[in-house]
Coordinates of C-alpha atoms in Angstrom, one line a residue:
Chain A
X1 CA 73.9 126.6 -76.2
X2 CA 75.0 123.5 -78.9
X3 CA 77.7 125.2 -80.0
X4 CA 79.1 125.8 -76.2
X5 CA 78.0 121.7 -75.2
X6 CA 80.0 120.4 -78.4
X7 CA 82.9 122.8 -77.4
X8 CA 82.7 121.7 -73.8
X9 CA 82.7 117.8 -74.9
X10 CA 85.9 117.9 -77.3
X11 CA 87.6 119.7 -74.9
X12 CA 86.6 116.8 -72.3
X13 CA 88.0 114.4 -74.9
X14 CA 90.7 116.0 -75.5
X15 CA 91.6 116.2 -72.0
X16 CA 91.2 112.7 -71.0
X17 CA 93.4 111.2 -74.2
X18 CA 96.0 114.2 -73.1
X19 CA 95.9 111.4 -70.0
X20 CA 95.7 108.2 -71.2
X21 CA 98.2 106.4 -73.3
X22 CA 100.9 104.1 -72.7
X23 CA 103.7 106.4 -70.8
X24 CA 106.4 104.8 -72.8
X25 CA 108.3 108.9 -73.4
X26 CA 111.3 108.4 -70.9
X27 CA 110.6 111.5 -68.7
X28 CA 107.8 109.8 -66.5
X29 CA 107.0 106.5 -64.9
X30 CA 104.1 104.9 -63.7
X31 CA 104.6 102.7 -61.0
X32 CA 102.1 101.0 -58.6
X33 CA 101.1 98.1 -56.8
X34 CA 102.3 97.0 -53.3
X35 CA 101.0 98.1 -50.2
X36 CA 104.0 96.9 -47.9
X37 CA 106.2 98.7 -50.0
X38 CA 104.2 102.2 -51.7
X39 CA 105.7 103.8 -48.4
X40 CA 109.6 102.6 -49.7
X41 CA 108.5 103.2 -53.3
X42 CA 107.6 107.6 -53.0
X43 CA 110.5 107.2 -50.6
X44 CA 112.0 105.7 -53.9
X45 CA 111.3 108.1 -56.5
X46 CA 112.0 110.9 -54.2
X47 CA 115.4 111.1 -53.9
X48 CA 116.2 109.6 -57.6
X49 CA 113.5 112.8 -58.9
X50 CA 116.1 115.2 -56.3
X51 CA 119.3 113.5 -58.5
X52 CA 117.1 113.3 -62.0
X53 CA 114.8 115.7 -62.2
X54 CA 114.0 115.8 -65.8
X55 CA 112.5 112.2 -65.1
X56 CA 108.9 111.9 -62.4
X57 CA 107.5 109.4 -61.2
X58 CA 104.4 108.1 -59.8
X59 CA 104.4 105.6 -57.2
X60 CA 100.7 104.8 -56.0
X61 CA 99.4 101.6 -53.8
X62 CA 96.2 99.0 -54.2
X63 CA 97.6 95.8 -53.7
X64 CA 99.4 93.7 -55.7
X65 CA 97.6 92.0 -57.5
X66 CA 96.1 95.8 -59.1
X67 CA 99.5 96.1 -60.1
X68 CA 100.5 92.6 -61.6
X69 CA 97.4 93.0 -63.2
X70 CA 98.1 97.0 -64.2
X71 CA 101.2 95.9 -65.9
X72 CA 99.7 92.5 -68.1
X73 CA 96.8 95.3 -68.9
X74 CA 99.8 98.0 -70.4
X75 CA 99.5 100.8 -68.8
X76 CA 102.5 100.7 -66.1
X77 CA 105.7 100.2 -65.9
X78 CA 106.8 98.9 -62.7
X79 CA 104.9 96.8 -61.4
X80 CA 105.9 97.2 -57.3
X81 CA 104.7 92.9 -55.4
X82 CA 105.8 91.4 -52.6
X83 CA 104.6 87.6 -53.7
X84 CA 105.8 86.2 -56.5
X85 CA 103.7 86.4 -59.8
X86 CA 101.1 83.7 -60.1
X87 CA 100.9 81.3 -62.7
X88 CA 97.5 82.5 -64.1
X89 CA 99.1 85.9 -64.3
X90 CA 102.0 84.5 -65.6
X91 CA 99.6 82.6 -68.9
X92 CA 97.6 85.8 -69.0
X93 CA 100.8 87.6 -70.3
X94 CA 101.5 85.1 -72.8
X95 CA 98.7 85.4 -74.1
X96 CA 99.1 88.7 -74.8
X97 CA 102.0 88.2 -75.8
X98 CA 104.0 90.2 -73.2
X99 CA 107.6 89.6 -71.6
X100 CA 107.7 90.2 -67.7
X101 CA 110.4 89.7 -65.6
X102 CA 111.5 89.5 -62.5
X103 CA 113.7 91.7 -60.5
X104 CA 114.3 91.4 -55.9
X105 CA 114.7 94.4 -54.8
X106 CA 115.0 93.6 -50.9
X107 CA 113.4 91.6 -48.0
X108 CA 110.3 92.2 -45.9
X109 CA 109.8 90.7 -42.6
X110 CA 106.1 90.4 -41.6
X111 CA 106.0 91.3 -38.5
X112 CA 102.2 89.6 -36.3
X113 CA 101.5 92.7 -34.0
X114 CA 100.1 92.8 -31.1
X115 CA 98.4 95.9 -28.6
X116 CA 100.9 97.5 -25.8
X117 CA 98.4 95.9 -24.1
X118 CA 99.2 92.4 -24.3
X119 CA 101.6 90.9 -23.0
X120 CA 102.0 87.4 -25.0
X121 CA 106.1 88.0 -26.4
X122 CA 106.3 85.0 -28.1
X123 CA 104.5 82.5 -30.3
X124 CA 105.1 79.2 -32.6
X125 CA 103.5 79.4 -36.1
X126 CA 101.7 76.1 -35.0
X127 CA 100.1 78.3 -32.5
X128 CA 99.7 81.2 -35.2
X129 CA 98.0 79.2 -37.6
X130 CA 95.7 77.6 -35.0
X131 CA 94.8 82.0 -34.1
X132 CA 94.2 82.7 -37.7
X133 CA 92.0 79.9 -38.3
X134 CA 90.5 80.0 -35.7
X135 CA 91.3 76.6 -33.2
X136 CA 92.2 79.0 -30.5
X137 CA 89.9 82.2 -30.1
X138 CA 90.8 83.3 -26.3
X139 CA 93.8 84.4 -25.4
X140 CA 93.8 82.8 -22.2
X141 CA 94.1 80.0 -24.0
X142 CA 97.8 81.6 -24.4
X143 CA 98.8 82.8 -20.9
X144 CA 97.4 86.3 -20.8
X145 CA 94.5 85.3 -18.6
X146 CA 92.7 89.4 -18.4
X147 CA 93.2 88.6 -22.0
X148 CA 89.4 88.9 -23.9
X149 CA 88.2 87.0 -27.0
X150 CA 91.0 88.0 -29.6
X151 CA 90.1 89.7 -32.5
X152 CA 91.3 89.7 -35.7
X153 CA 93.0 91.5 -38.4
X154 CA 94.0 90.4 -41.8
X155 CA 94.7 92.2 -45.0
X156 CA 92.2 91.6 -48.0
X157 CA 93.2 88.9 -50.6
X158 CA 94.3 91.8 -53.1
X159 CA 97.4 92.2 -51.2
X160 CA 100.8 89.8 -51.6
X161 CA 101.1 90.4 -47.7
X162 CA 97.5 88.2 -47.2
X163 CA 97.9 85.6 -49.9
X164 CA 101.7 85.6 -48.3
X165 CA 100.7 84.7 -44.8
X166 CA 97.9 82.7 -45.9
X167 CA 100.5 80.1 -47.6
X168 CA 103.1 81.0 -45.1
X169 CA 101.5 80.7 -42.1
X170 CA 98.1 79.2 -42.9
X171 CA 99.4 76.1 -45.4
X172 CA 96.5 77.4 -47.3
X173 CA 94.1 76.6 -45.5
X174 CA 90.7 78.9 -44.3
X175 CA 91.0 82.6 -41.9
X176 CA 89.1 82.6 -38.8
X177 CA 84.6 83.6 -40.3
X178 CA 85.5 86.9 -38.0
X179 CA 88.7 87.8 -39.5
X180 CA 88.6 91.1 -40.0
X181 CA 89.5 92.2 -44.0
X182 CA 91.2 95.9 -44.0
X183 CA 91.7 97.3 -46.5
X184 CA 94.9 98.7 -46.3
X185 CA 98.1 98.1 -44.0
X186 CA 97.5 100.9 -42.1
X187 CA 94.1 100.5 -40.9
X188 CA 95.5 97.1 -39.9
X189 CA 98.3 99.3 -37.7
X190 CA 95.3 101.6 -36.9
X191 CA 93.2 98.8 -35.2
X192 CA 95.1 97.0 -33.3
X193 CA 97.0 100.3 -31.9
X194 CA 93.1 100.9 -30.6
X195 CA 92.3 97.4 -29.8
X196 CA 92.9 95.6 -26.8
X197 CA 92.6 92.3 -27.9
X198 CA 94.0 91.8 -31.3
X199 CA 96.2 90.1 -33.4
X200 CA 97.0 90.9 -37.2
X201 CA 100.9 91.0 -39.5
X202 CA 102.1 93.8 -40.9
X203 CA 104.7 94.8 -42.8
X204 CA 107.7 95.0 -40.5
X205 CA 108.2 98.9 -41.5
X206 CA 104.8 99.8 -40.2
X207 CA 105.7 98.2 -36.8
X208 CA 104.4 101.7 -34.8
X209 CA 104.0 103.0 -30.8
X210 CA 101.1 101.3 -29.2
X211 CA 101.7 97.8 -31.0
X212 CA 104.7 95.7 -31.1
X213 CA 105.8 92.7 -33.0
X214 CA 105.4 89.1 -31.8
X215 CA 108.5 87.4 -31.8
X216 CA 108.0 84.1 -34.0
X217 CA 109.3 80.9 -32.9
X218 CA 109.4 77.4 -35.4
X219 CA 108.3 75.1 -32.2
X220 CA 107.9 75.7 -29.1
X221 CA 111.5 74.8 -28.0
X222 CA 112.3 78.3 -29.9
X223 CA 114.3 80.2 -30.0
X224 CA 111.2 82.8 -30.3
X225 CA 112.7 85.2 -33.5
X226 CA 112.9 88.8 -33.6
X227 CA 111.9 90.6 -37.1
X228 CA 112.4 94.1 -35.8
X229 CA 117.0 93.2 -36.1
X230 CA 118.0 93.3 -39.3
X231 CA 120.7 90.3 -38.2
X232 CA 117.7 88.2 -38.0
X233 CA 116.6 88.6 -41.6
X234 CA 119.0 89.1 -43.3
X235 CA 120.6 85.7 -42.3
X236 CA 117.5 83.8 -42.7
X237 CA 116.5 83.1 -39.6
X238 CA 112.8 84.8 -39.7
X239 CA 110.1 82.1 -40.3
X240 CA 108.3 84.9 -42.1
X241 CA 110.7 87.1 -44.2
X242 CA 109.5 87.5 -48.4
X243 CA 111.2 88.7 -51.2
X244 CA 109.8 92.0 -52.6
X245 CA 109.6 92.4 -56.2
X246 CA 109.4 94.6 -59.7
X247 CA 108.0 93.5 -62.2
X248 CA 108.6 94.9 -66.1
X249 CA 106.8 94.8 -68.4
X250 CA 109.2 93.6 -71.5
X251 CA 113.5 94.1 -71.5
X252 CA 113.9 97.0 -69.3
X253 CA 115.5 100.0 -71.3
X254 CA 115.9 104.1 -70.6
X255 CA 113.9 105.4 -67.8
X256 CA 113.3 102.6 -67.0
X257 CA 116.9 100.3 -66.4
X258 CA 117.5 103.7 -65.4
X259 CA 115.4 103.5 -62.3
X260 CA 115.8 99.6 -62.0
X261 CA 119.7 100.0 -61.7
X262 CA 119.8 103.2 -59.2
X263 CA 117.0 101.6 -56.7
X264 CA 119.1 98.0 -56.9
X265 CA 123.1 100.6 -56.1
X266 CA 123.7 101.6 -53.2
X267 CA 122.1 104.4 -52.7
X268 CA 119.0 102.6 -53.4
X269 CA 119.7 100.9 -50.8
X270 CA 120.5 103.1 -48.2
X271 CA 116.8 104.3 -48.6
X272 CA 115.6 100.9 -48.7
X273 CA 117.4 100.1 -44.5
X274 CA 116.2 103.6 -43.9
X275 CA 112.5 102.6 -44.9
X276 CA 112.8 100.1 -42.1
X277 CA 113.1 97.4 -44.6
X278 CA 116.5 94.5 -45.4
X279 CA 118.6 94.3 -47.6
X280 CA 118.8 91.3 -50.6
X281 CA 120.4 88.6 -49.3
X282 CA 123.7 87.0 -51.2
X283 CA 120.9 84.5 -53.4
X284 CA 119.4 87.2 -54.7
X285 CA 121.9 89.5 -55.1
X286 CA 122.7 86.7 -57.6
X287 CA 119.7 86.1 -59.3
X288 CA 119.3 89.8 -60.5
X289 CA 122.8 90.1 -61.8
X290 CA 121.9 86.5 -63.6
X291 CA 118.6 88.0 -65.3
X292 CA 120.6 91.2 -66.1
X293 CA 123.2 89.6 -67.6
X294 CA 120.5 87.3 -69.9
X295 CA 119.3 90.6 -70.4
X296 CA 122.4 92.0 -71.9
X297 CA 122.5 94.4 -69.7
X298 CA 125.3 96.2 -67.4
Chain B
X1 CA 53.1 134.1 -81.4
X2 CA 51.0 134.5 -84.9
X3 CA 52.9 134.2 -88.1
X4 CA 52.0 135.7 -90.6
X5 CA 51.1 134.1 -94.0
X6 CA 53.0 134.2 -96.5
X7 CA 51.1 131.7 -98.9
X8 CA 48.3 134.3 -99.1
X9 CA 47.2 133.4 -102.9
X10 CA 45.6 130.3 -101.4
X11 CA 42.6 131.2 -99.0
X12 CA 42.5 131.3 -95.7
X13 CA 41.6 128.2 -94.5
X14 CA 43.8 126.2 -97.1
X15 CA 46.9 127.6 -94.7
X16 CA 44.6 126.8 -91.6
X17 CA 44.2 123.1 -92.4
X18 CA 48.2 122.6 -93.2
X19 CA 49.8 124.8 -90.8
X20 CA 47.3 122.5 -88.1
X21 CA 48.7 119.2 -89.8
X22 CA 52.4 120.5 -89.7
X23 CA 51.8 121.5 -85.4
X24 CA 50.0 118.0 -85.2
X25 CA 53.2 116.2 -87.3
X26 CA 55.4 118.0 -84.7
X27 CA 54.0 116.5 -81.5
X28 CA 53.3 112.9 -82.6
X29 CA 57.2 113.5 -83.0
X30 CA 58.0 114.8 -80.1
X31 CA 55.9 112.2 -78.0
X32 CA 57.5 109.5 -79.8
X33 CA 60.8 110.9 -78.8
X34 CA 60.0 111.1 -75.3
X35 CA 58.4 107.0 -75.3
X36 CA 61.2 106.1 -77.1
X37 CA 63.9 108.1 -74.2
X38 CA 61.4 106.2 -71.7
X39 CA 61.8 102.3 -73.7
X40 CA 65.4 103.8 -73.8
X41 CA 66.0 103.9 -70.0
X42 CA 63.9 99.8 -70.1
X43 CA 66.4 99.2 -72.3
X44 CA 69.7 99.8 -70.9
X45 CA 68.4 98.2 -67.8
X46 CA 67.6 94.5 -69.1
X47 CA 71.2 95.0 -71.5
X48 CA 72.6 95.2 -67.4
X49 CA 70.9 92.9 -65.9
X50 CA 71.6 90.5 -69.2
X51 CA 75.4 91.8 -69.2
X52 CA 75.6 90.5 -65.1
X53 CA 73.2 86.8 -65.9
X54 CA 75.6 85.9 -69.4
X55 CA 79.3 86.8 -67.1
X56 CA 77.8 84.6 -63.9
X57 CA 76.1 81.9 -66.4
X58 CA 79.8 80.0 -66.4
X59 CA 79.7 80.5 -62.9
X60 CA 75.6 78.7 -62.1
X61 CA 76.4 76.3 -64.6
X62 CA 79.8 74.6 -62.1
X63 CA 78.0 75.3 -58.7
X64 CA 74.6 76.0 -59.5
X65 CA 72.2 78.5 -57.2
X66 CA 72.2 76.7 -54.2
X67 CA 75.5 77.2 -53.2
X68 CA 75.7 80.9 -53.9
X69 CA 72.1 81.8 -51.5
X70 CA 72.5 79.1 -49.0
X71 CA 76.0 77.9 -48.5
X72 CA 78.7 80.1 -45.6
X73 CA 82.0 79.5 -47.0
X74 CA 83.7 82.0 -49.6
X75 CA 86.7 80.7 -50.1
X76 CA 87.3 81.0 -53.6
X77 CA 91.1 80.6 -54.5
X78 CA 91.4 78.0 -52.2
X79 CA 93.3 75.0 -53.2
X80 CA 89.7 73.8 -52.3
X81 CA 87.4 76.7 -53.3
X82 CA 83.6 77.6 -51.9
X83 CA 81.5 80.6 -53.1
X84 CA 78.8 80.6 -50.7
X85 CA 77.3 83.9 -50.2
X86 CA 75.2 83.8 -47.6
X87 CA 77.1 85.8 -45.4
X88 CA 77.4 89.0 -47.6
X89 CA 73.3 88.3 -49.0
X90 CA 72.6 88.5 -45.2
X91 CA 75.3 90.9 -44.3
X92 CA 74.4 93.7 -47.3
X93 CA 70.0 93.3 -46.3
X94 CA 70.7 94.2 -42.4
X95 CA 72.7 96.7 -43.0
X96 CA 70.8 98.5 -45.4
X97 CA 67.8 97.8 -43.1
X98 CA 68.8 98.4 -40.6
X99 CA 69.8 102.3 -42.2
X100 CA 66.6 102.7 -43.7
X101 CA 65.6 101.8 -39.7
X102 CA 67.1 104.4 -39.0
X103 CA 66.4 107.2 -41.7
X104 CA 63.2 106.7 -42.6
X105 CA 61.2 108.2 -39.6
X106 CA 64.3 110.7 -39.0
X107 CA 63.7 111.6 -42.8
X108 CA 60.3 112.0 -42.8
X109 CA 59.9 113.9 -39.5
X110 CA 62.5 116.6 -41.6
X111 CA 60.2 116.5 -44.7
X112 CA 57.3 117.2 -42.6
X113 CA 58.7 120.1 -40.4
X114 CA 60.6 121.4 -43.8
X115 CA 57.9 121.4 -45.6
X116 CA 55.1 122.3 -43.5
X117 CA 55.8 123.7 -40.4
X118 CA 59.4 125.4 -40.8
X119 CA 59.3 129.1 -42.1
X120 CA 60.6 129.6 -45.8
X121 CA 64.3 131.3 -43.6
X122 CA 65.0 128.0 -42.0
X123 CA 63.9 125.8 -45.1
X124 CA 67.0 127.6 -47.1
X125 CA 69.7 127.2 -44.6
X126 CA 68.3 123.4 -44.0
X127 CA 67.7 122.3 -47.2
X128 CA 70.9 123.3 -49.1
X129 CA 73.0 121.5 -45.7
X130 CA 71.2 118.2 -46.4
X131 CA 71.9 118.9 -49.7
X132 CA 76.0 119.0 -48.9
X133 CA 75.7 115.7 -46.6
X134 CA 74.6 114.4 -49.5
X135 CA 77.7 115.3 -52.0
X136 CA 80.3 114.3 -49.1
X137 CA 82.7 111.3 -50.7
X138 CA 82.0 108.1 -49.4
X139 CA 85.0 107.8 -49.4
X140 CA 84.9 110.5 -46.2
X141 CA 82.7 109.2 -43.9
X142 CA 84.2 105.8 -44.3
X143 CA 87.1 107.2 -42.4
X144 CA 84.9 109.8 -40.1
X145 CA 83.1 105.8 -39.7
X146 CA 86.9 104.1 -38.2
X147 CA 87.8 107.1 -36.1
X148 CA 84.5 109.0 -34.2
X149 CA 81.5 106.0 -34.8
X150 CA 83.3 103.0 -34.7
X151 CA 85.2 104.0 -31.1
X152 CA 81.8 104.7 -30.5
X153 CA 80.4 102.1 -31.1
X154 CA 82.5 99.6 -29.4
X155 CA 82.4 102.2 -26.0
X156 CA 78.7 101.4 -25.5
X157 CA 78.2 98.0 -26.4
X158 CA 81.9 97.6 -24.5
X159 CA 83.1 96.1 -27.5
X160 CA 86.4 95.7 -28.5
X161 CA 86.0 96.8 -32.1
X162 CA 83.8 98.7 -33.5
X163 CA 84.1 97.5 -36.6
X164 CA 80.4 96.0 -36.6
X165 CA 77.3 96.1 -38.7
X166 CA 75.9 98.5 -36.6
X167 CA 78.4 101.1 -37.0
X168 CA 78.3 100.3 -41.2
X169 CA 74.7 101.1 -40.6
X170 CA 74.7 104.2 -38.7
X171 CA 76.5 105.6 -41.7
X172 CA 74.5 104.5 -44.4
X173 CA 71.7 106.2 -43.0
X174 CA 73.3 108.9 -43.1
X175 CA 74.2 109.0 -46.3
X176 CA 70.6 107.7 -47.4
X177 CA 68.9 110.4 -45.1
X178 CA 69.6 113.6 -48.3
X179 CA 68.0 111.7 -50.9
X180 CA 64.9 110.8 -48.2
X181 CA 64.3 114.2 -47.5
X182 CA 64.3 115.8 -49.9
X183 CA 62.0 113.6 -52.5
X184 CA 59.6 113.3 -49.3
X185 CA 59.7 117.2 -48.7
X186 CA 58.6 117.2 -53.1
X187 CA 55.9 115.0 -52.1
X188 CA 54.4 116.6 -49.1
X189 CA 54.7 119.8 -51.8
X190 CA 52.5 119.0 -53.7
X191 CA 49.8 118.5 -51.3
X192 CA 46.9 120.5 -52.9
X193 CA 46.3 122.7 -50.4
X194 CA 42.2 122.6 -50.8
X195 CA 42.9 119.4 -48.1
X196 CA 44.8 120.5 -46.0
X197 CA 42.2 124.1 -45.9
X198 CA 39.8 121.3 -46.0
X199 CA 40.8 119.3 -42.4
X200 CA 41.1 122.4 -40.8
X201 CA 37.6 123.8 -41.8
X202 CA 35.8 120.2 -40.8
X203 CA 38.8 121.0 -36.6
X204 CA 41.2 119.2 -37.4
X205 CA 44.5 120.3 -35.3
X206 CA 46.9 121.3 -37.7
X207 CA 49.0 118.5 -35.9
X208 CA 45.8 116.1 -37.4
X209 CA 46.1 117.4 -40.8
X210 CA 49.8 117.1 -41.3
X211 CA 49.9 113.3 -40.0
X212 CA 46.5 111.9 -41.1
X213 CA 45.8 114.3 -44.4
X214 CA 49.0 115.4 -45.8
X215 CA 51.3 112.6 -45.0
X216 CA 49.3 110.1 -46.4
X217 CA 47.9 111.9 -49.3
X218 CA 52.2 111.8 -49.7
X219 CA 52.3 108.7 -49.3
X220 CA 54.0 107.1 -53.2
X221 CA 55.6 110.0 -53.3
X222 CA 57.4 108.7 -49.7
X223 CA 57.6 105.4 -50.8
X224 CA 59.6 106.1 -53.9
X225 CA 62.0 108.3 -51.5
X226 CA 62.1 105.3 -48.8
X227 CA 63.2 103.4 -51.9
X228 CA 65.4 105.3 -53.6
X229 CA 67.3 105.8 -49.9
X230 CA 67.3 101.5 -49.6
X231 CA 69.3 102.0 -53.5
X232 CA 71.3 104.3 -51.8
X233 CA 72.4 102.0 -49.4
X234 CA 72.5 98.7 -50.2
X235 CA 74.8 99.7 -53.0
X236 CA 77.0 102.5 -51.1
X237 CA 80.8 100.5 -51.6
X238 CA 83.5 102.0 -50.0
X239 CA 82.0 103.5 -46.6
X240 CA 80.5 100.0 -45.7
X241 CA 84.6 98.9 -47.2
X242 CA 85.8 101.1 -44.1
X243 CA 83.5 100.5 -42.2
X244 CA 82.1 97.3 -41.0
X245 CA 85.8 94.7 -40.6
X246 CA 84.4 92.5 -43.9
X247 CA 84.2 89.3 -41.5
X248 CA 83.1 86.4 -43.4
X249 CA 81.2 85.1 -40.9
X250 CA 77.4 85.3 -40.9
X251 CA 76.1 87.4 -39.0
X252 CA 73.7 85.5 -37.2
X253 CA 72.4 84.6 -33.5
X254 CA 70.8 82.4 -31.4
X255 CA 68.3 84.3 -28.9
X256 CA 66.5 81.7 -27.4
X257 CA 66.5 79.1 -30.2
X258 CA 65.6 82.3 -33.0
X259 CA 67.8 83.1 -35.1
X260 CA 68.9 86.7 -35.1
X261 CA 70.5 89.2 -36.8
X262 CA 73.9 90.1 -34.9
X263 CA 74.5 93.7 -35.7
X264 CA 77.4 94.2 -33.3
X265 CA 79.8 91.6 -35.5
X266 CA 82.1 93.0 -38.3
X267 CA 80.1 91.5 -41.2
X268 CA 80.5 91.9 -45.3
X269 CA 78.4 93.4 -48.1
X270 CA 78.0 92.1 -51.6
X271 CA 78.8 95.5 -53.2
X272 CA 82.4 95.1 -50.2
X273 CA 83.6 91.8 -51.6
X274 CA 83.0 93.0 -55.6
X275 CA 85.5 95.7 -55.2
X276 CA 87.9 93.6 -52.8
X277 CA 88.1 90.9 -55.2
X278 CA 87.7 92.4 -58.5
X279 CA 90.4 94.1 -58.6
X280 CA 92.5 91.5 -58.5
X281 CA 90.9 88.4 -60.2
X282 CA 92.3 85.9 -63.1
X283 CA 89.8 86.9 -66.1
X284 CA 87.0 84.6 -67.1
X285 CA 88.2 82.4 -63.5
X286 CA 85.3 80.2 -62.1
X287 CA 86.0 84.0 -59.4
X288 CA 85.7 86.4 -61.9
X289 CA 82.1 84.6 -63.6
X290 CA 81.6 84.1 -59.2
X291 CA 81.8 88.0 -59.0
X292 CA 78.7 88.5 -61.6
X293 CA 76.5 86.4 -59.9
X294 CA 76.9 88.5 -56.9
X295 CA 76.5 91.7 -58.8
X296 CA 73.0 89.7 -60.4
X297 CA 72.0 89.5 -56.9
X298 CA 72.4 92.7 -55.8
X299 CA 70.4 93.4 -58.7
X300 CA 68.0 91.1 -58.1
X301 CA 67.8 92.7 -54.4
X302 CA 67.4 95.7 -55.1
X303 CA 64.8 95.1 -58.6
X304 CA 62.3 92.6 -56.1
X305 CA 62.3 95.3 -53.3
X306 CA 61.7 97.6 -55.7
X307 CA 58.6 95.1 -57.7
X308 CA 57.3 94.9 -53.6
X309 CA 57.3 98.9 -53.0
X310 CA 55.1 98.9 -56.2
X311 CA 52.4 96.2 -55.8
X312 CA 52.4 97.8 -52.4
X313 CA 51.3 101.5 -53.7
X314 CA 49.0 100.4 -56.6
X315 CA 47.0 97.8 -53.8
X316 CA 46.8 100.6 -51.4
X317 CA 45.3 103.1 -54.4
X318 CA 43.5 100.7 -55.6
X319 CA 41.9 100.4 -52.2
X320 CA 41.8 103.3 -51.8
X321 CA 39.6 104.0 -54.2

């Protein structure tokens, strides 16, 4: 009896140990982070693995903050993030003597979505701020007389989308107290699709049937820009567009470098656009090129 | 089992005394070991609470306990941060208590049926089925809440969506049910048969016996079941995170000037807040320490509920003697 238990415990320990450890082996990359980017990351990984069968990639979501925290705790190869790394996070990295490098791998337009029953088609940045801070509470105030009280759907604070929206649209003002904080992008989409009076925000790739994206303008005079049209984001006209990042711990080399270069290549951009995101603007292209040069990489 | 006395040179009595001594020493060792185990459990709980307090202390020193208990603005990452935990404290309490209101009558009735009425065959089927509920992962229950219960709640009460405190309470009630049923049933089973037979002999109907004799006799076990059910409900994280919408408004509404719990709005629990923010909080920051304060508050809530139940039990036992 006692012997059996000991053998079992040893077996458990062996299994646990073989599952841990830093995956610096060239054949296995662990990628984690942004919930917005998780589908994109999985598509990238699948396409890449089809061509490179000797490498296996594991892509999971959980939020940008979660991904970056994982990178700093040294159990990830790449953190996918839909927001820029914060000064606090960089300080934490410096404390641990980590060099974190940033690459921009594409762009996303955050789309404000409403239920298909909702006729409101245009909102200004200022109206959006008033809606999400609780100043405007009824759809009737925005011209939809049959609409009821607005129900607000937001991501949770560990989401890069949440942080970006809060900084860009709310200018860091408090959320309305009745804002509902949903655990993932898909739960916002499901919520808005089921709730006639809903408004929420998601990555543009998640605009799907049952909801539609509102055109956003800087002010009353317009123009009101449709985020689902590629040219609007490429040209920088859409007010709530943001870069998508890869963060790498230390100078990328081996399998990490190879994967990163593939993601930035024409094949990677193809996948990016198929999933519904946008390619890098020329300035981001340049930033990546500069970093590659500085690190003495091809 | 009698062992043959190997030391046959010694007189019979001396060996006997020696064996008795050995036996006594062994008994003492075993009871000491058991005492140690009991103490260890207490020590571990004390250590956990101590750790929560130690990690929460920097936040308490900076903000004061009053801010946490009475403030209703929770915006730790704002340039002008707020650390009011009142909406979450109320959210946790309201959702768990409503879960108990749903689960306790239902659970005790089920336990009475299983212990006193059901045939052994039925019992053998119903009990395992109930225990299966306990083994369903909370993520799955949360998903059920999203796709089945929330739309139902929305339709029933004419809301635009069903992510409410009530939805969470229904789910938690279902989750607390197996705990309450199985422990209550054990308590009822443990009631001596003499009680039942005496009551019946005095002319009480089976129903009167069940309600007036068996149930009160099993009181302490049933209270323990309710307490464990409460612990299950207030500690549940994933389900409420998915089912209640996590809004930070204070879940009260005024009816004729009286502040009453509002179950038809979105609420956020303490556990959900720790789960949402604990994953990405900067270690050692004020926000980080404030999450430990929330943990300590949860601990205190559970602890005081248990303490109250204990006091109630002891008092009622003494009152009866």
